[in-house]
């Protein structure tokens, strides 16, 4: 993964000094709340319900074992001994002290980490596929370009105070796993007819209050122009996006108001001036950054391993884990492994300091000292030998990291919700836990098969509920917490936004509602049909009928 | 107390201000918000300047003045002599269009100063306006930020081509100067240094 040189290190060190002074001025009363807010937010610091929340950047989800050890230590020393991995591949601490945050940032800088632009109205952490570099269906490893874009967007002086937050995702696979269509800018890397790296650019996607899939603004962009083309897009947005109403301020609203054709016309006109300007990426720079993501020194291994086959045959529990948590790798004899942060009855995405140390040790021992965070809020060891899988499983299982539920109903994507977040209308973690306990039967879960259930505690949609096959949104009605249910949302190349099935439910009703949705699916599905396929084929009607039928009977 | 910071050849110092900002009088007309539908382009909801405001603007008879764009355009005849004497600059609010200035004033380098008024410090349009004035329209003279100008935005303003900064009156300009140098080697190219770090520094191969 990318290693800092003296330039990178100086920037994070200078940031710590700058932030320390901003905090000093705030505590001394030289900065008002309103003046300090954008400064602290661009350092990932929120003022939350119980305590501040600090969001630490994990650029495109990549972590080293050393960094994860440091995060675990920070969580122990400055927090309550755990952290929360978010849907934007970052790590959130829920209980730091305001005045400690400069020291936390200084600690992070010692392991080439920071919290720069993890919040605020600026270009945020750039996200990508958790299997970048190892996925068999990968065409281009997008991480080098993601790092180049991270550097470009860091303290970009023209885009320091945008109308609203701005999220970029990059992907280089046939099957999109980075959800590029729901980002402000989505970049899909591919090889063009001349076998050159090219980019298909999407713009104006997003979830939140107004969920919209992005539109294609350019089918073919040569990679050298990635930065200048983004500059053109963000400049048009910076000048013309709405600033009078924060709910209408995302780029998607501007794109929708102008129409994609007019928006494209303005961006292309701007780009004519920027094309080939000095921010054009050079071959040398791409090569310099790309070498940090070069393949590891993989052993030549056969596709089969006898000890692995024996373990699968003799241990049903191991076999179940392999089926759900082990993923193909482009190199013979290697696999990628997902360590589930979704044990039933625990907050999705949370990891204790002890678990973080365990995962860091596993990464050091079995996966070249690196790991990734997925936007589904799990941790990934991307390069494990087939013959090591059993040992990894045993250690992961001993620490609650091997629930074989990846891609199943209980692998719930969930925001921190009303327990922590001051924006939330409703709690989300207790709903996730209740659903996990309702379906705490692995055979039944495996029978239900591939399904994605996403929960957000408010319309800001941090839990990506619109693209969940089942989506749950916490809403506030007359001061009490209710939950609106959607079905038919999906991420990926054929992304879609879910449809609301009807009036919302109380928290107590939610496990039963999900149960009824699943019952309709089990009854109606054809062989090999996933929940999403059944939902798309039938529409919401039969689901709605079954879910609301009970109310009519008991009424 | 001095509130003006002037950059000369990259060196910042406190300076005395010999320019007077000419303000528009307050409008009596109730502001009508453009609810995002009225005009294709301007969706941001700012009110526009009225004819009465332009006519009622009091322009000092002597001295160096920075006038609002709308006044500069509408009352250019009475300003022409003073423009020739290098005594007139123009200021724009962040929602105003640079194109209107350029259409009216073919050679903007005849203006010794252009200023941008930022009503709220969090309004980042000012950075794009500065960048465009310098890189698109080739403006070479003093580019000034005034209004809600605070020290934590100075580094970005400097990188966007601004050369003078009127710090908000209740804050110390002397303290603010330090923030112009918050970072020593920025990653990306911008107005003050167009080359990104990979073009100006050997980062190895």
PDB file of N, CA and C in Angstrom, chain A residues 455-489:
ATOM      1  N   UNK A 455     -29.824  -0.189   7.131  1.00  0.00           N
ATOM      2  CA  UNK A 455     -30.606   0.632   8.059  1.00  0.00           C
ATOM      3  C   UNK A 455     -29.964   2.002   8.243  1.00  0.00           C
ATOM      4  N   UNK A 456     -30.762   3.052   8.066  1.00  0.00           N
ATOM      5  CA  UNK A 456     -30.302   4.409   8.383  1.00  0.00           C
ATOM      6  C   UNK A 456     -31.225   5.007   9.444  1.00  0.00           C
ATOM      7  N   UNK A 457     -30.638   5.760  10.358  1.00  0.00           N
ATOM      8  CA  UNK A 457     -31.430   6.382  11.417  1.00  0.00           C
ATOM      9  C   UNK A 457     -32.050   7.719  11.027  1.00  0.00           C
ATOM     10  N   UNK A 458     -31.722   8.200   9.807  1.00  0.00           N
ATOM     11  CA  UNK A 458     -32.379   9.413   9.307  1.00  0.00           C
ATOM     12  C   UNK A 458     -32.157   9.493   7.798  1.00  0.00           C
ATOM     13  N   UNK A 459     -32.768  10.505   7.180  1.00  0.00           N
ATOM     14  CA  UNK A 459     -32.727  10.554   5.713  1.00  0.00           C
ATOM     15  C   UNK A 459     -31.364  10.926   5.169  1.00  0.00           C
ATOM     16  N   UNK A 460     -30.381  11.212   6.025  1.00  0.00           N
ATOM     17  CA  UNK A 460     -29.035  11.409   5.502  1.00  0.00           C
ATOM     18  C   UNK A 460     -28.449  10.124   4.931  1.00  0.00           C
ATOM     19  N   UNK A 461     -29.040   8.988   5.300  1.00  0.00           N
ATOM     20  CA  UNK A 461     -28.794   7.728   4.602  1.00  0.00           C
ATOM     21  C   UNK A 461     -27.376   7.198   4.724  1.00  0.00           C
ATOM     22  N   UNK A 462     -26.734   7.429   5.878  1.00  0.00           N
ATOM     23  CA  UNK A 462     -25.395   6.864   6.085  1.00  0.00           C
ATOM     24  C   UNK A 462     -25.427   5.343   6.023  1.00  0.00           C
ATOM     25  N   UNK A 463     -26.571   4.751   6.323  1.00  0.00           N
ATOM     26  CA  UNK A 463     -26.701   3.296   6.246  1.00  0.00           C
ATOM     27  C   UNK A 463     -27.139   2.813   4.873  1.00  0.00           C
ATOM     28  N   UNK A 464     -27.150   3.711   3.885  1.00  0.00           N
ATOM     29  CA  UNK A 464     -27.437   3.339   2.480  1.00  0.00           C
ATOM     30  C   UNK A 464     -28.750   2.581   2.329  1.00  0.00           C
ATOM     31  N   UNK A 465     -29.788   2.980   3.088  1.00  0.00           N
ATOM     32  CA  UNK A 465     -31.020   2.183   3.062  1.00  0.00           C
ATOM     33  C   UNK A 465     -31.690   2.139   1.688  1.00  0.00           C
ATOM     34  N   UNK A 466     -31.484   3.191   0.876  1.00  0.00           N
ATOM     35  CA  UNK A 466     -32.153   3.195  -0.442  1.00  0.00           C
ATOM     36  C   UNK A 466     -31.684   2.065  -1.350  1.00  0.00           C
ATOM     37  N   UNK A 467     -30.444   1.621  -1.180  1.00  0.00           N
ATOM     38  CA  UNK A 467     -29.933   0.577  -2.065  1.00  0.00           C
ATOM     39  C   UNK A 467     -29.890  -0.785  -1.382  1.00  0.00           C
ATOM     40  N   UNK A 468     -30.528  -0.897  -0.208  1.00  0.00           N
ATOM     41  CA  UNK A 468     -30.667  -2.211   0.398  1.00  0.00           C
ATOM     42  C   UNK A 468     -31.789  -2.982  -0.293  1.00  0.00           C
ATOM     43  N   UNK A 469     -31.618  -4.291  -0.425  1.00  0.00           N
ATOM     44  CA  UNK A 469     -32.726  -5.097  -0.966  1.00  0.00           C
ATOM     45  C   UNK A 469     -33.939  -4.878  -0.060  1.00  0.00           C
ATOM     46  N   UNK A 470     -33.651  -4.870   1.257  1.00  0.00           N
ATOM     47  CA  UNK A 470     -34.614  -4.351   2.217  1.00  0.00           C
ATOM     48  C   UNK A 470     -33.971  -3.123   2.848  1.00  0.00           C
ATOM     49  N   UNK A 471     -34.645  -2.000   2.809  1.00  0.00           N
ATOM     50  CA  UNK A 471     -34.100  -0.782   3.413  1.00  0.00           C
ATOM     51  C   UNK A 471     -34.981  -0.344   4.565  1.00  0.00           C
ATOM     52  N   UNK A 472     -34.357   0.093   5.644  1.00  0.00           N
ATOM     53  CA  UNK A 472     -35.125   0.576   6.796  1.00  0.00           C
ATOM     54  C   UNK A 472     -34.647   1.984   7.125  1.00  0.00           C
ATOM     55  N   UNK A 473     -35.598   2.901   7.208  1.00  0.00           N
ATOM     56  CA  UNK A 473     -35.272   4.299   7.488  1.00  0.00           C
ATOM     57  C   UNK A 473     -35.978   4.743   8.761  1.00  0.00           C
ATOM     58  N   UNK A 474     -35.207   5.239   9.710  1.00  0.00           N
ATOM     59  CA  UNK A 474     -35.807   5.776  10.931  1.00  0.00           C
ATOM     60  C   UNK A 474     -36.411   7.146  10.660  1.00  0.00           C
ATOM     61  N   UNK A 475     -37.658   7.341  11.070  1.00  0.00           N
ATOM     62  CA  UNK A 475     -38.319   8.634  10.882  1.00  0.00           C
ATOM     63  C   UNK A 475     -38.910   9.097  12.208  1.00  0.00           C
ATOM     64  N   UNK A 476     -39.067  10.388  12.322  1.00  0.00           N
ATOM     65  CA  UNK A 476     -39.625  10.967  13.531  1.00  0.00           C
ATOM     66  C   UNK A 476     -41.065  11.366  13.259  1.00  0.00           C
ATOM     67  N   UNK A 477     -41.994  10.805  14.027  1.00  0.00           N
ATOM     68  CA  UNK A 477     -43.389  11.233  13.886  1.00  0.00           C
ATOM     69  C   UNK A 477     -43.872  11.696  15.239  1.00  0.00           C
ATOM     70  N   UNK A 478     -44.167  12.966  15.367  1.00  0.00           N
ATOM     71  CA  UNK A 478     -44.656  13.544  16.617  1.00  0.00           C
ATOM     72  C   UNK A 478     -43.768  13.161  17.793  1.00  0.00           C
ATOM     73  N   UNK A 479     -42.472  13.181  17.566  1.00  0.00           N
ATOM     74  CA  UNK A 479     -41.538  12.962  18.658  1.00  0.00           C
ATOM     75  C   UNK A 479     -41.275  11.512  19.003  1.00  0.00           C
ATOM     76  N   UNK A 480     -41.905  10.550  18.294  1.00  0.00           N
ATOM     77  CA  UNK A 480     -41.542   9.159  18.567  1.00  0.00           C
ATOM     78  C   UNK A 480     -40.917   8.531  17.322  1.00  0.00           C
ATOM     79  N   UNK A 481     -40.250   7.408  17.541  1.00  0.00           N
ATOM     80  CA  UNK A 481     -39.421   6.813  16.487  1.00  0.00           C
ATOM     81  C   UNK A 481     -40.207   5.766  15.701  1.00  0.00           C
ATOM     82  N   UNK A 482     -40.222   5.922  14.378  1.00  0.00           N
ATOM     83  CA  UNK A 482     -40.904   4.988  13.492  1.00  0.00           C
ATOM     84  C   UNK A 482     -39.951   4.576  12.386  1.00  0.00           C
ATOM     85  N   UNK A 483     -40.322   3.506  11.704  1.00  0.00           N
ATOM     86  CA  UNK A 483     -39.418   2.955  10.698  1.00  0.00           C
ATOM     87  C   UNK A 483     -40.154   2.702   9.384  1.00  0.00           C
ATOM     88  N   UNK A 484     -39.616   3.300   8.330  1.00  0.00           N
ATOM     89  CA  UNK A 484     -40.203   3.139   7.006  1.00  0.00           C
ATOM     90  C   UNK A 484     -39.415   2.051   6.270  1.00  0.00           C
ATOM     91  N   UNK A 485     -40.137   1.191   5.564  1.00  0.00           N
ATOM     92  CA  UNK A 485     -39.489   0.042   4.929  1.00  0.00           C
ATOM     93  C   UNK A 485     -39.569   0.166   3.408  1.00  0.00           C
ATOM     94  N   UNK A 486     -38.429  -0.059   2.742  1.00  0.00           N
ATOM     95  CA  UNK A 486     -38.393  -0.115   1.279  1.00  0.00           C
ATOM     96  C   UNK A 486     -37.908  -1.494   0.862  1.00  0.00           C
ATOM     97  N   UNK A 487     -38.326  -1.928  -0.319  1.00  0.00           N
ATOM     98  CA  UNK A 487     -37.724  -3.132  -0.890  1.00  0.00           C
ATOM     99  C   UNK A 487     -37.372  -2.858  -2.349  1.00  0.00           C
ATOM    100  N   UNK A 488     -36.450  -3.659  -2.867  1.00  0.00           N
ATOM    101  CA  UNK A 488     -36.084  -3.576  -4.289  1.00  0.00           C
ATOM    102  C   UNK A 488     -34.927  -2.637  -4.583  1.00  0.00           C
ATOM    103  N   UNK A 489     -34.286  -2.084  -3.561  1.00  0.00           N
ATOM    104  CA  UNK A 489     -33.073  -1.314  -3.814  1.00  0.00           C
ATOM    105  C   UNK A 489     -31.906  -2.247  -4.088  1.00  0.00           C
TER     106      UNK A 489
END
